[in-house]
CSV table of C-alpha atoms and ligand atoms in Angstrom, one decimal:
chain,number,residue,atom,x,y,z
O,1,UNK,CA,29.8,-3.8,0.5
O,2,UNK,CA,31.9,-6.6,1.4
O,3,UNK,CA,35.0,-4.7,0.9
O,4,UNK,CA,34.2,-1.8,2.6
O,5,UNK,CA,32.5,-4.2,5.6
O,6,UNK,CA,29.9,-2.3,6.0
O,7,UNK,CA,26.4,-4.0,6.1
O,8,UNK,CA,24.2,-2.0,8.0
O,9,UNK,CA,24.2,1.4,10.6
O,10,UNK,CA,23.2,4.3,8.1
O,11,UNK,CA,25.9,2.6,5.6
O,12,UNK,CA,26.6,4.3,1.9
O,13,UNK,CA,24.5,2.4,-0.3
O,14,UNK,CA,21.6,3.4,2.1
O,15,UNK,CA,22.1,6.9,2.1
O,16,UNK,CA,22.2,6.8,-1.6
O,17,UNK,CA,19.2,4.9,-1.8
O,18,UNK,CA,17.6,7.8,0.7
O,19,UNK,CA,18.7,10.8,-1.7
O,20,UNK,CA,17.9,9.3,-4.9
O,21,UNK,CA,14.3,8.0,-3.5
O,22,UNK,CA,13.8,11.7,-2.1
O,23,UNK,CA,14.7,13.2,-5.5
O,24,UNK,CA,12.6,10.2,-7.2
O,25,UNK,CA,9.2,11.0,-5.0
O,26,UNK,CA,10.2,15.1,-5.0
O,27,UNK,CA,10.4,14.7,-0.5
O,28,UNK,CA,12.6,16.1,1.6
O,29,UNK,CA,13.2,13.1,3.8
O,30,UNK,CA,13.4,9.5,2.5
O,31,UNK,CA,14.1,7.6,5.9
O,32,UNK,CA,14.3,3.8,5.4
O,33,UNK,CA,12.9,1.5,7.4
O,34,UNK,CA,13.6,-2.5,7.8
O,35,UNK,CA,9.7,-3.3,6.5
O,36,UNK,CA,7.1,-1.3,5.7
O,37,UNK,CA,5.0,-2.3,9.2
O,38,UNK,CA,8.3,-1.0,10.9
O,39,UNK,CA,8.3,2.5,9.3
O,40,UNK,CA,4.6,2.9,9.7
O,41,UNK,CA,5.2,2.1,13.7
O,42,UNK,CA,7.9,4.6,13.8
O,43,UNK,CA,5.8,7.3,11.6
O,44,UNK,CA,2.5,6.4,14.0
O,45,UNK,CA,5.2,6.9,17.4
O,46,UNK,CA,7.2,10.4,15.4
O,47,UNK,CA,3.5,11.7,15.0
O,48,UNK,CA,2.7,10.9,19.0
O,49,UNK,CA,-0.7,9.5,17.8
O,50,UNK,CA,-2.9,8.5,20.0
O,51,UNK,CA,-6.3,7.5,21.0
O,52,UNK,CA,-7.9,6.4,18.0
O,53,UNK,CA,-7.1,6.3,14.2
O,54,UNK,CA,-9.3,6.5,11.6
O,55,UNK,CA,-8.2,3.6,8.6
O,56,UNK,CA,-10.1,1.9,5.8
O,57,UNK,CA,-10.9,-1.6,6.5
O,58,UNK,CA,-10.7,-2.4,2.8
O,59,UNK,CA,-6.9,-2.6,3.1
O,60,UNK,CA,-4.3,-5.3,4.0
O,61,UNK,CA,-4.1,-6.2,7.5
O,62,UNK,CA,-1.0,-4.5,8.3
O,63,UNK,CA,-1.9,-1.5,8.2
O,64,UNK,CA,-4.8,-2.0,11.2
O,65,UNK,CA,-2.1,-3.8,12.7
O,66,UNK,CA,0.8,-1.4,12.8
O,67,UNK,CA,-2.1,1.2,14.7
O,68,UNK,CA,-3.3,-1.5,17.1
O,69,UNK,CA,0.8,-3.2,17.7
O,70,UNK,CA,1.1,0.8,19.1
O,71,UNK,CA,-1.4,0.6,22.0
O,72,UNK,CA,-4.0,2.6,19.3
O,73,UNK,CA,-7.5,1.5,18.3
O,74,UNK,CA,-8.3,1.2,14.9
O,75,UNK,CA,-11.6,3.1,13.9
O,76,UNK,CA,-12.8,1.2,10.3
O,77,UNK,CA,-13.9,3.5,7.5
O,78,UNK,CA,-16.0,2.7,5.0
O,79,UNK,CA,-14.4,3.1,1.2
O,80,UNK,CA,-16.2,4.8,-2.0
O,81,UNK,CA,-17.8,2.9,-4.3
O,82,UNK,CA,-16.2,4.6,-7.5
O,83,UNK,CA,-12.4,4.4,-6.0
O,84,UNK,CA,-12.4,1.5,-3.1
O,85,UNK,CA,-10.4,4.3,-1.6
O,86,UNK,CA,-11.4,5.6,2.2
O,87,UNK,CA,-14.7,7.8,1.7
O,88,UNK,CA,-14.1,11.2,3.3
O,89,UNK,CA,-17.6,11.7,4.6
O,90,UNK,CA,-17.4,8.1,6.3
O,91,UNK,CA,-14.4,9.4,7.8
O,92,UNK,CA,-15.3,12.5,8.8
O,93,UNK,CA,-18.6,10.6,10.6
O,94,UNK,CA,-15.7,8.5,12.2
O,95,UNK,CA,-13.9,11.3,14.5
O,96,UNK,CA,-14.2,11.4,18.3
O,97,UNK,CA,-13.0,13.3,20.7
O,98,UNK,CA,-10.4,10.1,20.6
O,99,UNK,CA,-9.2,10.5,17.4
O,100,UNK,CA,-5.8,11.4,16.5
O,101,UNK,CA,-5.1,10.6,13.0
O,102,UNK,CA,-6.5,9.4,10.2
O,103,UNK,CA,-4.9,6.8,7.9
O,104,UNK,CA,-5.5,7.1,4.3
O,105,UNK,CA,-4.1,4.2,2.0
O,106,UNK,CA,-3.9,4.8,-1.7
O,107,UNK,CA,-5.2,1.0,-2.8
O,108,UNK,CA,-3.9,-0.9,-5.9
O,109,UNK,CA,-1.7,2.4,-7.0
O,110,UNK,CA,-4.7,4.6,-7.2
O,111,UNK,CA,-4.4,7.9,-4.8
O,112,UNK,CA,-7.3,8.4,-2.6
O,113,UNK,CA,-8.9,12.0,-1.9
O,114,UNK,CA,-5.7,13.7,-0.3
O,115,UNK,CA,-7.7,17.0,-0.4
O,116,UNK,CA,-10.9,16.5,1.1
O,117,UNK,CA,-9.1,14.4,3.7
O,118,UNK,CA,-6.7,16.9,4.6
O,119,UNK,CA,-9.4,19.7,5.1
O,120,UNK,CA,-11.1,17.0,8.0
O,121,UNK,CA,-7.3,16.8,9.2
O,122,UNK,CA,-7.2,20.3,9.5
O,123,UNK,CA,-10.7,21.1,10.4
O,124,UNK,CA,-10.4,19.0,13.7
O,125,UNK,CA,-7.0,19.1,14.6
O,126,UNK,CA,-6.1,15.9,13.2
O,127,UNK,CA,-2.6,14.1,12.1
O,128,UNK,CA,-2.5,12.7,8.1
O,129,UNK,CA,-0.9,10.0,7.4
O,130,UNK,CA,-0.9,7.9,4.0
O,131,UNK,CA,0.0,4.3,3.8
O,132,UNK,CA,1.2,4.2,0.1
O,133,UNK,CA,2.6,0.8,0.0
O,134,UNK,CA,0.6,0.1,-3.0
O,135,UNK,CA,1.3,3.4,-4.8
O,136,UNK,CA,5.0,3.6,-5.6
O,137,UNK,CA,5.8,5.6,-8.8
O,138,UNK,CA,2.0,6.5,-8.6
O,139,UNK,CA,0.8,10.3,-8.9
O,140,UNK,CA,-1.8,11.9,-6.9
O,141,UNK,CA,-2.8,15.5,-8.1
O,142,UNK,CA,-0.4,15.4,-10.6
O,143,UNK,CA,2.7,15.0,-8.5
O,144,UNK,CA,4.2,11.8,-7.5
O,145,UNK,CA,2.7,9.6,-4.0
O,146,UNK,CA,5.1,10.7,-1.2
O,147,UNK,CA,4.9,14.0,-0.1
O,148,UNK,CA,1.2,14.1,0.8
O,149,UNK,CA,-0.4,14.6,4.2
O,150,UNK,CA,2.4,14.9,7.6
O,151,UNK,CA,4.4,11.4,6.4
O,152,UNK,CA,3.5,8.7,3.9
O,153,UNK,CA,5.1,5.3,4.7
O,154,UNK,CA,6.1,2.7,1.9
O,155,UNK,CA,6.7,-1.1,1.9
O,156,UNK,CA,9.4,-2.4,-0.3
O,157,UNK,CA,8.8,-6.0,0.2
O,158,UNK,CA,9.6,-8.1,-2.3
O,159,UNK,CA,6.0,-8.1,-3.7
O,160,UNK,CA,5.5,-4.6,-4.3
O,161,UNK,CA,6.3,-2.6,-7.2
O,162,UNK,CA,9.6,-1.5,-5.9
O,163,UNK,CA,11.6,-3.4,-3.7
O,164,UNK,CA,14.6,-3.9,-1.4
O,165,UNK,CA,13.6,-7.9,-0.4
O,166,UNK,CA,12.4,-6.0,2.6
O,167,UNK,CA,12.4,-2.8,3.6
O,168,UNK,CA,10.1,0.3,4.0
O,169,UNK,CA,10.0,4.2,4.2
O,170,UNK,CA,8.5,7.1,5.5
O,171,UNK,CA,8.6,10.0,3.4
O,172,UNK,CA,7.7,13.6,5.0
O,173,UNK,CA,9.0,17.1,4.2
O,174,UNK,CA,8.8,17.5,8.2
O,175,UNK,CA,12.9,18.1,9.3
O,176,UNK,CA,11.9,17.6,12.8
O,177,UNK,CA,9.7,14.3,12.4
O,178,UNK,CA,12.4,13.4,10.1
O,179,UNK,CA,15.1,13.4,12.6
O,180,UNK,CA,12.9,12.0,15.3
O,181,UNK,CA,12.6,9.1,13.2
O,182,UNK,CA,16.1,8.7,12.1
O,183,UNK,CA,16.7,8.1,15.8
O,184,UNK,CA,14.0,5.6,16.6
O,185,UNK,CA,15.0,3.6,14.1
O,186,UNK,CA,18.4,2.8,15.9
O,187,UNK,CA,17.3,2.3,19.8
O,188,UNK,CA,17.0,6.3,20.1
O,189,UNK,CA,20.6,6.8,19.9
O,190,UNK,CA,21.1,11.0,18.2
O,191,UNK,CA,25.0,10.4,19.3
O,192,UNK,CA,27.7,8.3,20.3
O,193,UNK,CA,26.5,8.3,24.0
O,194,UNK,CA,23.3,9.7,24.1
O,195,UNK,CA,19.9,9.1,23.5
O,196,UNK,CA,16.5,10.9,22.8
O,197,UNK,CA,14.4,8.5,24.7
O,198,UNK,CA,12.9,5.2,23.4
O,199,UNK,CA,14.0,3.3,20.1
O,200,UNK,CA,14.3,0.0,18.4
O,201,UNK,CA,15.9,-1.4,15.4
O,202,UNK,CA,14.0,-0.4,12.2
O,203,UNK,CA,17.1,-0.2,10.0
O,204,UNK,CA,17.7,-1.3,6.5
O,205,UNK,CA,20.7,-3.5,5.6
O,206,UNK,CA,23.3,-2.6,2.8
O,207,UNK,CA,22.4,-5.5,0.9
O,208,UNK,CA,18.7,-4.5,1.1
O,209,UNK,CA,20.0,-0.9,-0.1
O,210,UNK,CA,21.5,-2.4,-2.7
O,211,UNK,CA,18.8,-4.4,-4.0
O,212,UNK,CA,17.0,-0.8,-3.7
O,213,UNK,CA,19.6,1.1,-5.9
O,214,UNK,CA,19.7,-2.0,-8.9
O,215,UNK,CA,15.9,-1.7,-9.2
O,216,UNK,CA,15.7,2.1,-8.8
O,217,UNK,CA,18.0,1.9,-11.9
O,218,UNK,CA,15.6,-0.6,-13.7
O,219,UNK,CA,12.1,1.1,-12.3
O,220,UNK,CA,11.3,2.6,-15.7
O,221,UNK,CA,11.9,-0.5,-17.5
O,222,UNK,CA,9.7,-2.3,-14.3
O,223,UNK,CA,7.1,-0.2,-14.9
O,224,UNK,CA,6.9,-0.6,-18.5
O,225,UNK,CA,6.8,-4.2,-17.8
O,226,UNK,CA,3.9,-3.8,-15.9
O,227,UNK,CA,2.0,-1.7,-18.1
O,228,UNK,CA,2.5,-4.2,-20.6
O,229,UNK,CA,1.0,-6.9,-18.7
O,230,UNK,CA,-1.8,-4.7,-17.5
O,231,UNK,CA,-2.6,-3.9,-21.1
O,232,UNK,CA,-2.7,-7.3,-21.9
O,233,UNK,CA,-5.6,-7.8,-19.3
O,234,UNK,CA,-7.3,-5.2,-20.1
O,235,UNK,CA,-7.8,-6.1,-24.0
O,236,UNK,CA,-8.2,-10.0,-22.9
O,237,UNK,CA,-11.0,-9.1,-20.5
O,238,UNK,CA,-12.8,-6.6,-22.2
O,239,UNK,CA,-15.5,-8.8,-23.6
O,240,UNK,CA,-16.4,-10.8,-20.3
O,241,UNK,CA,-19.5,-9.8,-19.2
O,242,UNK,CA,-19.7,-9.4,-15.1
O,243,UNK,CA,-16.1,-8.4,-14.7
O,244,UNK,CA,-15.1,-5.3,-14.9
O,245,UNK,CA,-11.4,-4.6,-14.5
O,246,UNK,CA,-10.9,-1.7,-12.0
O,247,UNK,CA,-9.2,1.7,-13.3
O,248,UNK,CA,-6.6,3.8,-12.4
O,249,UNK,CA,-7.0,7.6,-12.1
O,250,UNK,CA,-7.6,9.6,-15.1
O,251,UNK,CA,-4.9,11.3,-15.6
O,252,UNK,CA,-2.4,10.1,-12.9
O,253,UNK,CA,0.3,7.9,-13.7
O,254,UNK,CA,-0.1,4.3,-12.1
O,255,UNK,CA,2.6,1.7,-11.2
O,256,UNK,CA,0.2,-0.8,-12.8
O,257,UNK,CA,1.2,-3.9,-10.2
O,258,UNK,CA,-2.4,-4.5,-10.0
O,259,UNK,CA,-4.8,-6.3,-11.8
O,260,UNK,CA,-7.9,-6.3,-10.2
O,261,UNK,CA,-11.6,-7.0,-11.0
O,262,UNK,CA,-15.2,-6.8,-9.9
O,263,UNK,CA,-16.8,-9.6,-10.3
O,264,UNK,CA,-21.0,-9.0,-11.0
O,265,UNK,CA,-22.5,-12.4,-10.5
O,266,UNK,CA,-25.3,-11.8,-12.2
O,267,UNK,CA,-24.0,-11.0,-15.6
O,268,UNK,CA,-20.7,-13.4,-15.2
O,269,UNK,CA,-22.7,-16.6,-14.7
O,270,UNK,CA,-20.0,-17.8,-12.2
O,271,UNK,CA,-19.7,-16.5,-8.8
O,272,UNK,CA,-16.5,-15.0,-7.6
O,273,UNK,CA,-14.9,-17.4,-5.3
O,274,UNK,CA,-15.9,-20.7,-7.9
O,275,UNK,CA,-14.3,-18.2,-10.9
O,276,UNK,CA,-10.5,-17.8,-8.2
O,277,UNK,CA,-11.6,-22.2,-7.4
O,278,UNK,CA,-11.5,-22.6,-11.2
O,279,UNK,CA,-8.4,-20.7,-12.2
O,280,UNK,CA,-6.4,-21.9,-9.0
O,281,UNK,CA,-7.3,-25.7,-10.3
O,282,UNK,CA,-5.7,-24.5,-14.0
O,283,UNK,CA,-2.7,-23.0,-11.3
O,284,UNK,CA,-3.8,-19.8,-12.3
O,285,UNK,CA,-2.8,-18.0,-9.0
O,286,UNK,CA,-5.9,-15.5,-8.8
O,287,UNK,CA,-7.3,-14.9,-5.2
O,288,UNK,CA,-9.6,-12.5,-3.1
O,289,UNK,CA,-8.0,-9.3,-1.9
O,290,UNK,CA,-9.1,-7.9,-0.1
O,291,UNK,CA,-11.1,-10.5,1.7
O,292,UNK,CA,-12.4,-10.2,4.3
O,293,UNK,CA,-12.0,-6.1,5.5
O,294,UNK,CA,-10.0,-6.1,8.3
O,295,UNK,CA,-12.7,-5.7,10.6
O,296,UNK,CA,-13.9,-8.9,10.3
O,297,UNK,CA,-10.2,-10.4,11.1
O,298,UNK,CA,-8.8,-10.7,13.9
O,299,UNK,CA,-8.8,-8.9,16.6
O,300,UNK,CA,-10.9,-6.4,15.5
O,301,UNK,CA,-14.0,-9.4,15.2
O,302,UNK,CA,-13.6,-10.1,18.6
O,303,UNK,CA,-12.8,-6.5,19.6
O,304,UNK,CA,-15.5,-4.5,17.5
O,305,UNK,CA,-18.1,-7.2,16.6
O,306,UNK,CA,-20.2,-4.8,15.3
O,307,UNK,CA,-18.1,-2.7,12.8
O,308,UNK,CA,-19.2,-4.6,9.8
O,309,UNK,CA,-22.7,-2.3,10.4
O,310,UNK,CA,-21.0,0.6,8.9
O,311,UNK,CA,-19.1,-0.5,6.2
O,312,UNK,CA,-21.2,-1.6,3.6
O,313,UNK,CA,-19.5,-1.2,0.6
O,314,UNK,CA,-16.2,-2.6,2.6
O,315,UNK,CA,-18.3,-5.9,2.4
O,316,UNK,CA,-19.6,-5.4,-1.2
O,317,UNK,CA,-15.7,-4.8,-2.5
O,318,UNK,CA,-14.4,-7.8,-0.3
O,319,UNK,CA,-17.3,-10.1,-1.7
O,320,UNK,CA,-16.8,-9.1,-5.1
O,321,UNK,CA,-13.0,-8.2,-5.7
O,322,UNK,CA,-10.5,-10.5,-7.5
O,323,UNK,CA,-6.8,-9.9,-8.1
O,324,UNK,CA,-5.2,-11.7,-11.3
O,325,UNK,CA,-0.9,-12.5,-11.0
O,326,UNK,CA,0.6,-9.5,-12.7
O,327,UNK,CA,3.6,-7.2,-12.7
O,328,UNK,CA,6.5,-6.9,-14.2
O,329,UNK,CA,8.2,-10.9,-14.3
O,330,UNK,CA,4.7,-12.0,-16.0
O,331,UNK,CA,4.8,-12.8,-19.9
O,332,UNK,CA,2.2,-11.5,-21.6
O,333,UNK,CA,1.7,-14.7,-23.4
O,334,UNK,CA,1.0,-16.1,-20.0
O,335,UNK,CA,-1.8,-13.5,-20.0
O,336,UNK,CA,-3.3,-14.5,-23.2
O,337,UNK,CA,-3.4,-17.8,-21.7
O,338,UNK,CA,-5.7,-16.6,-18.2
O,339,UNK,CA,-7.4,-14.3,-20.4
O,340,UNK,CA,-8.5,-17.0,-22.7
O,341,UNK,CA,-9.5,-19.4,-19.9
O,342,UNK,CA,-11.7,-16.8,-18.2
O,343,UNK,CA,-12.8,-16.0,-21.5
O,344,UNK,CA,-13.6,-20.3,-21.7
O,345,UNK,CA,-14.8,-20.3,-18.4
O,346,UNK,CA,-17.1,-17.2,-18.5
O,347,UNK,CA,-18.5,-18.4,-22.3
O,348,UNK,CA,-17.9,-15.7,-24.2
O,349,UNK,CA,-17.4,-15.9,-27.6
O,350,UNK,CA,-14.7,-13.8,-28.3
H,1,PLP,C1,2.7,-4.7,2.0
H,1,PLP,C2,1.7,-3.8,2.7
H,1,PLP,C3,2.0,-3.3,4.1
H,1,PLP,C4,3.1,-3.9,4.9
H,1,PLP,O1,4.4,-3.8,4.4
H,1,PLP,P1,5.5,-4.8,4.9
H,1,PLP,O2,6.7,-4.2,4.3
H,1,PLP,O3,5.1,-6.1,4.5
H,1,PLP,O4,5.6,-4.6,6.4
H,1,PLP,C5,1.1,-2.4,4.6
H,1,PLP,N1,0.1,-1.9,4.0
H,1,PLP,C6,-0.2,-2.3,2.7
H,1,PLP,C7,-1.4,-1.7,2.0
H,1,PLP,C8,0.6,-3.3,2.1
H,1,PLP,O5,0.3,-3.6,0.8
């Protein structure tokens, strides 16, 4: 890169980074994207949503965000108890005459219900969209997260299971929206002198690519990693009573970044937040996530003070949910070692 002088503007090691990722996910367009909030803007503006979207509330902020930075309202959807994935019937109770889209997001690598959401899409006229920032190297229906619904969008922040530093993506087998948001991404410009209309600068870096292509090489040994570590909470955690580790999909092949548990006060003894005050004091780095739902965040408190009324099991996940450090740079002896000092904390014997 620093011989050829080229960092950025649709550079080599980005287009590589675009074919390989749209053999890797089995798309026909990979276009990167500076962050993942940046790609989903430009997916939401290549769509021409509008109106309202419908998005789980259970979900990290930026994804409410990236609908509401766009002029759009979010419309919070309640989440299944089984999946903490968006619950179709919520979200088919959810559409207006307003509504535009809805915004699925497959949480903690686990695919939510692509089919029954795309027959609501299709059944009222509706855009689907899929933020699968969580789900990289997941599969869905037995093919990989990427090429569900009109466009998925990925973040490859440094603290997801792929990365770039930063960086982002929206995948879509669309050639039209695929081009649309190939432009957008750099100010609208199709040409040397002309433009399609608006734009801004999404773009990834070469160095960013590069980061991209070195981990794409390593992903199989990442993921690996990550299994390892999961596997290690799993067997560790087993005997607590009153936290149950959630599960991935039977068979569907997860990422394994996340290790996440629901805490059942009753049978733990502890309460969730004193069990994250505990560990955090050992420097055990567990914390609530996600808490609270976007709803009650804001804007949306101040904007829709009364969404909280429909999302009951959005407040039952948020109140009970707890995400352990994992991935792939964690030792599983360091595992042992929170496993053991839940195990302590919890009083269980074994
Ligand atoms: C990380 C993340 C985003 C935002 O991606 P950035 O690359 O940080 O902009 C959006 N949605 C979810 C679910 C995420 O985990």
């Amino acid at each position: 890169m620093l011989a050829r002088r080229w960092f950025t503007n649709d550079g080599p090691y980005v287009v590589e980074l675009e074919r390989r990722l749209e053999d890797h996910l089995g798309v026909r367009h990979c276009v990167t994207a500076n962050s993942g909030s940046a790609a989903m803007l430009l997916a939401i503006r290549g769509l021409d949503l509008s109106g309202e979207v419908i998005v789980p509330s259970f979900t990290f902020v930026g994804t409410a965000h990236s609908v509401a930075w766009m002029g759009l309202k979010p419309v919070f959807c309640d989440i299944d108890r089984a999946t903490w994935n968006i619950d179709p019937t919520a979200c088919e109770a959810a559409v207006t005459p307003n509504t535009s889209a809805i915004l699925g997001v497959h949480l903690f690598g686990r695919g939510c219900n692509a089919a029954a959401l795309k027959r609501i899409a299709t059944s009222h006229d509706l855009r689907l969209v899929f933020d699968a920032a969580h789900a990289f190297g997941c599969s869905l229906e037995g093919r990989r997260v990427g090429g569900f619904g009109d466009a998925e969008v990925f973040s490859f922040h440094a603290t997801k299971s792929f990365h770039t530093f930063e960086g982002g993506a929206v995948t879509t087998d669309d050639d039209v929206l695929a081009s649309k948001l190939r432009a957008f991404r750099s100010h609208g410009i199709s040409d040397l002198d002309r433009t399609i209309g608006l734009g801004t600068n999404a773009r990834m870096s070469e160095v960013c690519a590069a980061m991209g292509l070195a981990n794409l090489d390593s992903y199989e040994a990442t993921l690996k990693a990550s299994h390892t570590v999961h596997q290690a909470y799993e067997r560790g955690l087993e005997a607590v009573p009153g936290l149950d580790l959630r599960e991935s999909a039977i068979n569907e092949e997860s990422n394994w970044h996340y290790v996440v548990a629901e805490v059942e006060e009753a049978e733990c003894g502890l309460s969730r937040d004193s069990l994250i005050e505990v560990l955090r004091s050992n420097n055990v780095l567990a914390r609530r996530y996600f808490y609270p739902g976007c709803h009650a965040l804001e804007p949306y408190v101040t904007e829709q003070p009364d969404a909280g009324r429909l999302l009951p099991e959005t407040e039952r996940a948020a109140a009970r949910s707890i995400l352990f450090p994992a991935g792939s740079s964690m030792a599983p002896e360091d595992v042992d070692r929170v496993c053991a000092l839940v195990r302590d904390l919890v009083g269980c014997s074994s």
